[in-house]
């Protein structure tokens, strides 16, 4: 009697916990399929089955798919002889799964329920498919909508494979850090979090047409025993079971979801008899079905597990307890026979078998199995499974699961990078991994790595850095000790790529900032680097308590301050964009339009295309990579001179309608004294387009006849470009150039070619003396920007290159953007060469500016001279899109950015300094025809451009050296590759 009263009290407490269910909740999968058609199909199939076949429908055995011929024999026996209701395949390849699922369904009298034990997607059992994060990592995510999307994607993949049931999610609340079997499979140790995330995932699965099966009822989270090896005991009180372990399952049931798997667990507070929960009538029937109102499918955990061994046949015991489906029995034939014997003896009623069989058939109908099997095998199956959409979902999950649990002194995201030396220290991996590479996209970093221990010399070198980013990839003792070696580093940031429980081995931490990424992998490392430098917003929270590190729920929010990196599909673009860009670029490479290039596209603050193609030169000496620096030619006007002018305007150093002569002495007398800054920015100054540099720098005493001729004749034999020939006896003036370096000629502009102040002064005087046109209508002119740079240097009192490198490029992390790169510690091997100059410098120009005005000005000039990468220009463009801010710094004011990017000429397509689309003549527009009218940017002679579309928050950068080896490149002009790629971007926008 005491035992009965005890049971009554337990059940009463659980009834209170389930909020006094008024009635059972019908699973939505079944309710949505309810109707005459379903009933007719179920009745028809059910009436055709014998009692033995009805029992067989309740059995789902496991098949090893690794040897197809053997597996087919096993499947034939299970399906044709025993008449099982479904199959569960163990680990195998995509082709093995597809072949065997097709075969199994082809021989089945009743369509088979193909199931998957895929807690983190198909990749748990099928290598070569998208590897989604473990649940413990996902437990850090704040936005449960991402889990819904994840469930939808897993359902899509399951459907492609012919799988209709997934044994997921794990709803165990992992309250025991030493749990040997659940651990990283759980969403964490907070019951509410486990419920929210697990239910969101389940909704996604079921909305995608795949049954979810939550597990392991009534809760496997607090155990130190693996139920695969023996039966664990859960020593929680009835109250703890109610408030913690059962709560996620209760909410799952209330949400109308379909499946529950019961574990092989001894739970004395729920059933003191010691039988496994999977065979307990009190737990399955009394609690799960009656008290909690579950009307879906009850699956046993695998009955071949050691924890499922009982004194009687465990299939019989499970059915008697209330289970609907017998998963992975030890002996299919023998267990079906044992159940039939129990039916014949009256131990199990025929009506209970019939009820379960009909439920199985109803679910098969709801899952679409009544319409016949569509072949799974196809040549395109692998590509469909590993789709860009799958990658997009994965990226969003990985990005969102990163948690910052400590951030002393607001060290993260790292900023002021131009003032700090940064080391990336990999512990457990080599120094050149994905994490280090992506850190290098944000700043210049020195990389270190060890799988053992650091030497004393390495530690001394590491400690010299202002910020040390220690990335830890495992919890081996060597890694623990290696991190301790860094205790002397002043600005230590530790990033853990592992299960959060493993972090406790590293306590206590001497780090100022601590990030948890949750696991290791390519995407984890990509987004870990972005989290450190502000490429993503970080708002994950610790899903468990980590002793000595941080408590459950620890969360320090980090803001997004820089460009992030993701995929086109993740930003809503057609997933074929990458292939379309590849195709267009490859046409250019094949036709010789350019030897190589960089393409960058960003949308909404995230880079979606960041690709390098081909070689740095036509001779194919080195491949282009994302660090290759290009001479960006006239793009320098808006990427170099214009930022300097904008900063000076910000500081009130001039007004747009001031005459340039107010600041440039050489213009104060003569016909140019009234030309305003605004007119020069809009190219409405009346100045000619350019200077003839050969006519200025060549010594007239060294040649006779024409310096330049437009056909080959006499001494004019040096081909400059198509139809242009230079005099072969002409040599450069020795008063303004030199063949060797000296005090007067310190600036090298090529091998054996040096210039100095006299050279630049000569060129500027020619600009001052140039003849104005009669009209001040629009005419694009290099001279405007040469004068504007001179004005900028006057008002700021700074050399232009030093000014913009300190005030713009450094703060935004554009570490590979500069003038005269060879003089600033960049190697020639880092730079794409431009043209073979047969006339002036008589060499292939490599590392020196191609433009002749800029070159003979010493490499720094307002019209050209800047070298950069697509990645760096993307940062500059994003700074403008952000209203002048980047990397947590306000580079220039929003009002100045708005003024220069929205003030348009009433005579041309020009903005203040920027070029723009030609909205009146599509054939003449330098942008894509689809670009919005508000787009601003510029193109460069060497084959470069960038465009910023504020209406669409879009950035497009294309860099190449189409002039290598010669500017005579009709293929580049014919292909019109720059707007063609840009147009493909717009066409891919959804």
CSV table of C-alpha atoms in Angstrom, one decimal, residues 525-960:
chain,number,residue,atom,x,y,z
A,525,UNK,CA,37.9,29.3,-37.7
A,526,UNK,CA,36.6,31.8,-40.3
A,527,UNK,CA,34.0,33.2,-37.9
A,528,UNK,CA,36.2,33.0,-34.9
A,529,UNK,CA,38.5,35.4,-36.6
A,530,UNK,CA,35.6,37.7,-37.6
A,531,UNK,CA,34.4,37.7,-34.0
A,532,UNK,CA,37.8,38.9,-32.7
A,533,UNK,CA,38.0,41.8,-35.2
A,534,UNK,CA,34.4,42.9,-35.3
A,535,UNK,CA,33.3,41.2,-38.6
A,536,UNK,CA,30.2,39.8,-36.9
A,537,UNK,CA,28.0,40.6,-34.0
A,538,UNK,CA,28.6,38.3,-31.1
A,539,UNK,CA,25.7,37.6,-28.8
A,540,UNK,CA,25.9,33.9,-28.0
A,541,UNK,CA,25.8,32.8,-24.3
A,542,UNK,CA,27.5,30.0,-22.5
A,543,UNK,CA,25.2,26.9,-22.6
A,544,UNK,CA,26.6,25.3,-19.5
A,545,UNK,CA,28.5,26.2,-16.3
A,546,UNK,CA,32.3,25.9,-16.9
A,547,UNK,CA,34.1,25.5,-13.6
A,548,UNK,CA,36.7,28.1,-13.1
A,549,UNK,CA,35.9,30.0,-16.3
A,550,UNK,CA,32.3,31.3,-16.4
A,551,UNK,CA,28.7,30.5,-15.3
A,552,UNK,CA,25.8,29.3,-17.4
A,553,UNK,CA,24.5,32.1,-19.6
A,554,UNK,CA,27.6,34.2,-19.5
A,555,UNK,CA,27.4,36.6,-22.4
A,556,UNK,CA,29.3,39.8,-23.3
A,557,UNK,CA,27.9,41.3,-26.4
A,558,UNK,CA,30.2,42.5,-29.1
A,559,UNK,CA,29.2,44.8,-31.9
A,560,UNK,CA,29.9,44.4,-35.6
A,561,UNK,CA,32.4,47.1,-36.7
A,562,UNK,CA,34.0,45.8,-39.8
A,563,UNK,CA,33.3,43.9,-43.0
A,564,UNK,CA,32.3,40.3,-42.4
A,565,UNK,CA,32.8,37.3,-44.7
A,566,UNK,CA,30.0,35.0,-45.8
A,567,UNK,CA,28.5,33.4,-48.9
A,568,UNK,CA,26.1,34.8,-51.6
A,569,UNK,CA,23.3,32.5,-50.5
A,570,UNK,CA,23.7,33.6,-46.9
A,571,UNK,CA,22.9,37.2,-48.0
A,572,UNK,CA,20.0,36.2,-50.1
A,573,UNK,CA,21.7,36.1,-53.5
A,574,UNK,CA,21.1,33.4,-56.1
A,575,UNK,CA,23.5,30.7,-55.2
A,576,UNK,CA,24.8,30.5,-58.7
A,577,UNK,CA,26.5,33.9,-58.4
A,578,UNK,CA,29.9,32.5,-57.6
A,579,UNK,CA,29.8,30.2,-60.7
A,580,UNK,CA,28.6,33.1,-62.9
A,581,UNK,CA,31.6,35.3,-61.7
A,582,UNK,CA,34.0,32.3,-62.3
A,583,UNK,CA,32.6,31.9,-65.8
A,584,UNK,CA,33.0,35.5,-66.8
A,585,UNK,CA,36.5,35.8,-65.3
A,586,UNK,CA,37.6,32.5,-67.0
A,587,UNK,CA,36.5,33.9,-70.4
A,588,UNK,CA,38.7,36.9,-69.7
A,589,UNK,CA,41.7,34.7,-68.7
A,590,UNK,CA,41.3,32.4,-71.8
A,591,UNK,CA,41.1,35.3,-74.2
A,592,UNK,CA,44.0,37.1,-72.7
A,593,UNK,CA,42.0,40.1,-71.5
A,594,UNK,CA,44.1,40.1,-68.3
A,595,UNK,CA,46.5,37.6,-66.7
A,596,UNK,CA,44.7,37.5,-63.4
A,597,UNK,CA,42.4,39.5,-61.1
A,598,UNK,CA,40.7,40.0,-57.8
A,599,UNK,CA,36.9,40.2,-57.4
A,600,UNK,CA,35.2,41.4,-54.3
A,601,UNK,CA,31.4,41.8,-53.7
A,602,UNK,CA,29.9,42.9,-50.4
A,603,UNK,CA,26.3,43.3,-49.4
A,604,UNK,CA,25.0,44.7,-46.2
A,605,UNK,CA,28.4,44.8,-44.6
A,606,UNK,CA,29.4,41.3,-45.5
A,607,UNK,CA,31.8,40.2,-48.3
A,608,UNK,CA,30.0,37.5,-50.4
A,609,UNK,CA,32.6,37.1,-53.2
A,610,UNK,CA,36.3,37.4,-52.3
A,611,UNK,CA,38.1,35.6,-55.1
A,612,UNK,CA,41.5,35.6,-56.8
A,613,UNK,CA,42.1,34.3,-60.3
A,614,UNK,CA,44.9,33.6,-62.6
A,615,UNK,CA,48.5,34.9,-62.4
A,616,UNK,CA,50.2,38.2,-61.7
A,617,UNK,CA,51.5,38.4,-65.2
A,618,UNK,CA,51.1,37.0,-68.7
A,619,UNK,CA,54.3,34.9,-68.1
A,620,UNK,CA,52.4,33.1,-65.3
A,621,UNK,CA,55.2,33.5,-62.8
A,622,UNK,CA,53.0,33.6,-59.7
A,623,UNK,CA,49.4,33.0,-58.9
A,624,UNK,CA,47.2,35.9,-57.7
A,625,UNK,CA,46.0,35.7,-54.1
A,626,UNK,CA,44.0,38.0,-51.9
A,627,UNK,CA,47.2,39.8,-50.8
A,628,UNK,CA,48.4,40.6,-54.3
A,629,UNK,CA,48.7,44.4,-54.6
A,630,UNK,CA,47.5,46.1,-57.8
A,631,UNK,CA,48.3,49.5,-59.3
A,632,UNK,CA,44.8,50.9,-59.3
A,633,UNK,CA,45.6,53.8,-61.6
A,634,UNK,CA,42.8,56.5,-61.7
A,635,UNK,CA,40.9,54.8,-58.9
A,636,UNK,CA,43.6,56.6,-56.9
A,637,UNK,CA,41.7,59.8,-57.4
A,638,UNK,CA,38.8,58.6,-55.3
A,639,UNK,CA,40.6,56.0,-53.1
A,640,UNK,CA,43.6,58.3,-52.4
A,641,UNK,CA,43.2,62.0,-53.1
A,642,UNK,CA,39.5,62.2,-52.3
A,643,UNK,CA,39.7,60.7,-48.8
A,644,UNK,CA,42.4,63.3,-48.0
A,645,UNK,CA,40.2,66.1,-49.3
A,646,UNK,CA,37.2,64.8,-47.4
A,647,UNK,CA,39.2,64.8,-44.1
A,648,UNK,CA,40.5,68.3,-44.8
A,649,UNK,CA,36.9,69.5,-45.5
A,650,UNK,CA,35.8,67.8,-42.2
A,651,UNK,CA,38.3,69.9,-40.4
A,652,UNK,CA,37.1,73.1,-42.0
A,653,UNK,CA,40.3,73.7,-43.9
A,654,UNK,CA,38.6,74.8,-47.1
A,655,UNK,CA,35.2,75.4,-48.7
A,656,UNK,CA,34.1,73.8,-51.9
A,657,UNK,CA,33.6,77.1,-53.7
A,658,UNK,CA,36.9,78.4,-52.7
A,659,UNK,CA,39.3,79.0,-55.7
A,660,UNK,CA,42.1,76.5,-55.8
A,661,UNK,CA,44.5,79.4,-56.3
A,662,UNK,CA,43.8,80.4,-52.7
A,663,UNK,CA,45.9,77.5,-51.6
A,664,UNK,CA,48.1,76.7,-54.7
A,665,UNK,CA,50.6,79.4,-55.3
A,666,UNK,CA,51.2,78.5,-59.0
A,667,UNK,CA,47.5,79.3,-59.9
A,668,UNK,CA,47.3,82.8,-58.3
A,669,UNK,CA,48.2,84.6,-61.5
A,670,UNK,CA,46.8,83.9,-64.9
A,671,UNK,CA,43.6,82.5,-66.3
A,672,UNK,CA,43.2,79.7,-63.7
A,673,UNK,CA,42.9,81.8,-60.5
A,674,UNK,CA,39.1,81.6,-60.4
A,675,UNK,CA,38.7,77.8,-60.8
A,676,UNK,CA,37.0,76.5,-57.7
A,677,UNK,CA,37.6,73.3,-55.8
A,678,UNK,CA,34.0,72.2,-56.7
A,679,UNK,CA,34.7,72.6,-60.4
A,680,UNK,CA,37.9,70.5,-60.2
A,681,UNK,CA,36.1,67.8,-58.3
A,682,UNK,CA,33.4,67.7,-61.0
A,683,UNK,CA,36.0,68.0,-63.9
A,684,UNK,CA,34.5,71.3,-65.0
A,685,UNK,CA,37.6,73.4,-64.7
A,686,UNK,CA,38.4,73.9,-68.4
A,687,UNK,CA,41.8,72.2,-67.9
A,688,UNK,CA,43.0,69.8,-70.6
A,689,UNK,CA,42.7,66.1,-70.0
A,690,UNK,CA,46.4,65.4,-69.4
A,691,UNK,CA,50.0,66.3,-70.1
A,692,UNK,CA,52.3,64.7,-72.7
A,693,UNK,CA,54.9,63.4,-70.3
A,694,UNK,CA,57.4,62.2,-73.0
A,695,UNK,CA,57.4,65.8,-74.4
A,696,UNK,CA,58.4,67.1,-71.0
A,697,UNK,CA,61.0,64.5,-69.8
A,698,UNK,CA,62.7,63.7,-73.1
A,699,UNK,CA,65.8,65.8,-74.0
A,700,UNK,CA,65.2,67.5,-77.4
A,701,UNK,CA,69.0,67.5,-78.0
A,702,UNK,CA,69.0,63.7,-78.1
A,703,UNK,CA,66.8,63.2,-81.1
A,704,UNK,CA,65.9,64.7,-84.5
A,705,UNK,CA,62.5,64.8,-86.1
A,706,UNK,CA,59.4,63.8,-84.3
A,707,UNK,CA,59.4,62.5,-80.8
A,708,UNK,CA,56.1,60.7,-81.3
A,709,UNK,CA,54.8,59.6,-84.7
A,710,UNK,CA,51.5,57.9,-85.5
A,711,UNK,CA,53.0,55.4,-87.9
A,712,UNK,CA,56.3,53.7,-88.0
A,713,UNK,CA,58.8,55.7,-90.0
A,714,UNK,CA,62.5,56.8,-89.8
A,715,UNK,CA,63.7,56.9,-86.2
A,716,UNK,CA,60.1,56.3,-84.9
A,717,UNK,CA,60.4,52.6,-84.4
A,718,UNK,CA,59.6,52.1,-80.7
A,719,UNK,CA,56.1,51.0,-80.4
A,720,UNK,CA,54.4,52.8,-77.5
A,721,UNK,CA,50.9,51.6,-78.3
A,722,UNK,CA,48.8,50.7,-81.3
A,723,UNK,CA,49.6,53.3,-84.0
A,724,UNK,CA,52.0,55.3,-81.7
A,725,UNK,CA,55.8,55.1,-82.1
A,726,UNK,CA,58.6,56.8,-80.2
A,727,UNK,CA,61.9,58.1,-81.5
A,728,UNK,CA,64.6,55.5,-80.9
A,729,UNK,CA,67.3,58.0,-80.2
A,730,UNK,CA,65.4,60.1,-77.6
A,731,UNK,CA,66.8,60.0,-74.1
A,732,UNK,CA,65.5,61.5,-70.8
A,733,UNK,CA,66.6,64.9,-69.6
A,734,UNK,CA,69.5,64.7,-67.1
A,735,UNK,CA,68.5,67.9,-65.4
A,736,UNK,CA,65.3,66.4,-64.1
A,737,UNK,CA,66.0,62.6,-64.1
A,738,UNK,CA,69.0,60.4,-63.2
A,739,UNK,CA,70.2,56.9,-63.8
A,740,UNK,CA,71.3,56.6,-60.2
A,741,UNK,CA,70.2,57.7,-56.8
A,742,UNK,CA,71.4,60.9,-55.4
A,743,UNK,CA,70.5,63.7,-53.0
A,744,UNK,CA,68.7,65.6,-55.8
A,745,UNK,CA,67.1,62.4,-57.2
A,746,UNK,CA,66.2,60.2,-54.3
A,747,UNK,CA,63.0,58.7,-55.7
A,748,UNK,CA,63.2,55.5,-57.7
A,749,UNK,CA,60.5,55.1,-60.3
A,750,UNK,CA,62.1,52.1,-62.1
A,751,UNK,CA,65.3,50.2,-62.5
A,752,UNK,CA,67.9,52.8,-63.2
A,753,UNK,CA,65.4,55.7,-63.2
A,754,UNK,CA,65.4,58.3,-60.4
A,755,UNK,CA,63.5,61.6,-60.0
A,756,UNK,CA,63.4,64.4,-57.5
A,757,UNK,CA,61.8,67.6,-56.5
A,758,UNK,CA,62.9,69.3,-59.7
A,759,UNK,CA,61.1,66.7,-61.7
A,760,UNK,CA,57.8,67.2,-59.9
A,761,UNK,CA,58.2,71.0,-59.9
A,762,UNK,CA,58.7,70.8,-63.7
A,763,UNK,CA,55.5,68.8,-64.2
A,764,UNK,CA,53.5,71.0,-61.8
A,765,UNK,CA,54.7,74.2,-63.6
A,766,UNK,CA,53.5,72.7,-66.9
A,767,UNK,CA,50.1,72.2,-65.3
A,768,UNK,CA,50.1,75.8,-64.1
A,769,UNK,CA,51.0,76.9,-67.6
A,770,UNK,CA,48.6,74.7,-69.5
A,771,UNK,CA,46.2,76.2,-71.8
A,772,UNK,CA,42.6,76.3,-70.7
A,773,UNK,CA,39.8,75.2,-73.0
A,774,UNK,CA,37.3,77.8,-74.0
A,775,UNK,CA,34.5,75.9,-72.3
A,776,UNK,CA,34.2,74.7,-68.7
A,777,UNK,CA,31.9,71.9,-69.7
A,778,UNK,CA,32.7,68.5,-68.4
A,779,UNK,CA,36.0,67.0,-69.5
A,780,UNK,CA,37.7,64.4,-67.4
A,781,UNK,CA,41.2,65.6,-66.5
A,782,UNK,CA,44.1,64.2,-64.5
A,783,UNK,CA,45.3,67.7,-63.9
A,784,UNK,CA,42.4,68.6,-61.7
A,785,UNK,CA,43.4,66.0,-59.1
A,786,UNK,CA,47.1,66.8,-59.3
A,787,UNK,CA,46.2,70.3,-58.3
A,788,UNK,CA,43.7,69.1,-55.7
A,789,UNK,CA,46.4,67.0,-54.0
A,790,UNK,CA,48.7,70.0,-54.0
A,791,UNK,CA,45.9,72.0,-52.3
A,792,UNK,CA,45.3,69.2,-49.8
A,793,UNK,CA,49.0,69.2,-48.8
A,794,UNK,CA,49.0,72.9,-48.4
A,795,UNK,CA,45.9,73.1,-46.1
A,796,UNK,CA,46.9,70.0,-44.0
A,797,UNK,CA,50.6,70.7,-43.9
A,798,UNK,CA,51.2,67.0,-44.4
A,799,UNK,CA,52.5,65.0,-47.3
A,800,UNK,CA,49.5,63.4,-49.0
A,801,UNK,CA,50.6,59.8,-48.8
A,802,UNK,CA,51.5,60.1,-45.1
A,803,UNK,CA,48.3,61.9,-44.3
A,804,UNK,CA,45.9,59.3,-45.8
A,805,UNK,CA,47.9,56.3,-44.7
A,806,UNK,CA,47.8,57.6,-41.1
A,807,UNK,CA,44.3,58.9,-41.0
A,808,UNK,CA,42.4,56.5,-43.3
A,809,UNK,CA,44.2,53.3,-44.3
A,810,UNK,CA,45.8,52.5,-41.0
A,811,UNK,CA,42.6,52.9,-38.9
A,812,UNK,CA,40.5,50.8,-41.2
A,813,UNK,CA,43.1,48.0,-41.5
A,814,UNK,CA,43.9,48.6,-45.2
A,815,UNK,CA,47.4,47.4,-44.5
A,816,UNK,CA,48.2,46.7,-48.2
A,817,UNK,CA,47.2,50.1,-49.5
A,818,UNK,CA,49.9,52.7,-50.1
A,819,UNK,CA,51.9,54.7,-52.5
A,820,UNK,CA,55.4,53.7,-53.5
A,821,UNK,CA,55.0,50.2,-52.0
A,822,UNK,CA,58.6,49.1,-52.6
A,823,UNK,CA,59.8,51.9,-50.4
A,824,UNK,CA,57.4,50.8,-47.7
A,825,UNK,CA,58.6,47.3,-47.1
A,826,UNK,CA,56.4,45.5,-49.6
A,827,UNK,CA,58.2,43.1,-51.9
A,828,UNK,CA,58.0,43.0,-55.6
A,829,UNK,CA,56.6,39.4,-55.3
A,830,UNK,CA,53.6,40.9,-53.6
A,831,UNK,CA,52.8,43.2,-56.5
A,832,UNK,CA,51.3,42.6,-59.9
A,833,UNK,CA,53.4,44.2,-62.6
A,834,UNK,CA,51.9,46.4,-65.2
A,835,UNK,CA,53.1,47.3,-68.7
A,836,UNK,CA,56.4,46.8,-70.5
A,837,UNK,CA,57.4,50.4,-71.1
A,838,UNK,CA,59.4,50.4,-74.3
A,839,UNK,CA,60.0,54.1,-74.5
A,840,UNK,CA,60.4,56.0,-71.2
A,841,UNK,CA,61.6,53.6,-68.5
A,842,UNK,CA,62.3,50.8,-71.0
A,843,UNK,CA,61.4,48.0,-68.7
A,844,UNK,CA,58.4,46.1,-67.4
A,845,UNK,CA,57.0,48.4,-64.7
A,846,UNK,CA,56.8,46.4,-61.5
A,847,UNK,CA,56.2,47.9,-58.1
A,848,UNK,CA,56.3,51.4,-59.5
A,849,UNK,CA,53.3,53.4,-60.7
A,850,UNK,CA,52.3,52.9,-64.3
A,851,UNK,CA,50.9,56.3,-64.9
A,852,UNK,CA,53.6,58.6,-66.3
A,853,UNK,CA,52.5,61.8,-64.5
A,854,UNK,CA,52.4,60.0,-61.2
A,855,UNK,CA,55.6,58.2,-61.8
A,856,UNK,CA,57.7,61.2,-62.7
A,857,UNK,CA,56.1,63.1,-59.8
A,858,UNK,CA,57.9,60.5,-57.6
A,859,UNK,CA,55.1,57.9,-57.3
A,860,UNK,CA,52.7,60.1,-55.3
A,861,UNK,CA,50.3,62.2,-57.3
A,862,UNK,CA,46.7,63.2,-57.1
A,863,UNK,CA,45.6,61.4,-60.3
A,864,UNK,CA,47.3,58.0,-59.7
A,865,UNK,CA,50.0,56.2,-57.7
A,866,UNK,CA,48.0,54.2,-55.2
A,867,UNK,CA,48.4,50.4,-54.9
A,868,UNK,CA,45.8,48.3,-53.1
A,869,UNK,CA,43.9,45.0,-52.9
A,870,UNK,CA,40.3,44.3,-53.4
A,871,UNK,CA,39.9,43.5,-49.7
A,872,UNK,CA,41.4,46.9,-48.7
A,873,UNK,CA,39.3,48.8,-51.1
A,874,UNK,CA,36.2,47.0,-49.8
A,875,UNK,CA,37.0,48.4,-46.3
A,876,UNK,CA,37.3,51.9,-47.7
A,877,UNK,CA,34.0,51.6,-49.5
A,878,UNK,CA,32.3,50.1,-46.4
A,879,UNK,CA,33.6,53.1,-44.4
A,880,UNK,CA,31.7,55.4,-46.7
A,881,UNK,CA,28.6,53.2,-46.6
A,882,UNK,CA,28.8,53.4,-42.8
A,883,UNK,CA,28.7,57.2,-42.9
A,884,UNK,CA,32.5,57.5,-42.3
A,885,UNK,CA,33.0,54.9,-39.5
A,886,UNK,CA,34.9,51.6,-39.6
A,887,UNK,CA,36.5,49.4,-37.1
A,888,UNK,CA,34.9,51.2,-34.2
A,889,UNK,CA,36.5,54.5,-35.4
A,890,UNK,CA,34.8,57.6,-36.9
A,891,UNK,CA,37.2,58.3,-39.8
A,892,UNK,CA,35.2,61.2,-41.2
A,893,UNK,CA,31.9,62.8,-40.4
A,894,UNK,CA,28.6,61.4,-41.8
A,895,UNK,CA,27.7,64.8,-43.2
A,896,UNK,CA,31.0,65.0,-45.2
A,897,UNK,CA,30.4,61.5,-46.6
A,898,UNK,CA,26.9,62.5,-47.6
A,899,UNK,CA,28.0,65.7,-49.2
A,900,UNK,CA,30.6,64.1,-51.4
A,901,UNK,CA,28.6,61.1,-52.4
A,902,UNK,CA,25.3,62.8,-53.1
A,903,UNK,CA,26.2,66.1,-54.7
A,904,UNK,CA,25.9,65.6,-58.4
A,905,UNK,CA,26.9,67.8,-61.4
A,906,UNK,CA,24.1,69.3,-63.5
A,907,UNK,CA,26.3,68.8,-66.5
A,908,UNK,CA,27.5,65.2,-66.3
A,909,UNK,CA,27.3,61.9,-64.4
A,910,UNK,CA,29.9,63.0,-61.9
A,911,UNK,CA,29.6,63.4,-58.1
A,912,UNK,CA,32.1,65.4,-56.1
A,913,UNK,CA,35.2,63.6,-57.1
A,914,UNK,CA,33.4,60.3,-57.8
A,915,UNK,CA,32.3,58.9,-61.1
A,916,UNK,CA,28.8,57.5,-61.4
A,917,UNK,CA,26.4,55.7,-63.8
A,918,UNK,CA,25.3,57.3,-67.0
A,919,UNK,CA,21.6,57.3,-66.6
A,920,UNK,CA,21.0,58.9,-70.0
A,921,UNK,CA,23.1,56.6,-72.2
A,922,UNK,CA,23.3,52.9,-71.1
A,923,UNK,CA,26.0,52.2,-73.7
A,924,UNK,CA,28.3,54.8,-72.1
A,925,UNK,CA,27.8,53.9,-68.5
A,926,UNK,CA,30.9,52.6,-66.7
A,927,UNK,CA,28.7,50.7,-64.2
A,928,UNK,CA,26.3,47.9,-64.7
A,929,UNK,CA,23.1,49.0,-66.4
A,930,UNK,CA,21.2,47.7,-63.4
A,931,UNK,CA,23.2,49.8,-60.9
A,932,UNK,CA,21.1,52.3,-59.0
A,933,UNK,CA,21.4,56.0,-60.0
A,934,UNK,CA,23.0,56.7,-56.6
A,935,UNK,CA,26.0,54.5,-57.3
A,936,UNK,CA,29.4,56.1,-57.0
A,937,UNK,CA,33.0,55.0,-57.6
A,938,UNK,CA,35.6,55.1,-60.4
A,939,UNK,CA,37.5,53.1,-63.0
A,940,UNK,CA,41.2,52.9,-63.6
A,941,UNK,CA,43.3,52.5,-66.8
A,942,UNK,CA,45.1,49.4,-65.7
A,943,UNK,CA,41.8,47.5,-65.5
A,944,UNK,CA,40.5,48.4,-62.1
A,945,UNK,CA,37.3,49.8,-60.6
A,946,UNK,CA,35.1,50.0,-57.5
A,947,UNK,CA,31.5,50.9,-57.2
A,948,UNK,CA,29.4,51.6,-54.1
A,949,UNK,CA,25.6,51.4,-54.4
A,950,UNK,CA,24.1,52.9,-51.2
A,951,UNK,CA,20.5,52.0,-52.2
A,952,UNK,CA,21.4,48.3,-52.2
A,953,UNK,CA,24.2,48.5,-49.6
A,954,UNK,CA,26.4,47.0,-52.3
A,955,UNK,CA,30.1,47.1,-52.9
A,956,UNK,CA,31.8,45.8,-56.1
A,957,UNK,CA,35.6,45.8,-56.6
A,958,UNK,CA,37.4,44.5,-59.6
A,959,UNK,CA,41.2,44.7,-59.9
A,960,UNK,CA,43.4,43.4,-62.7
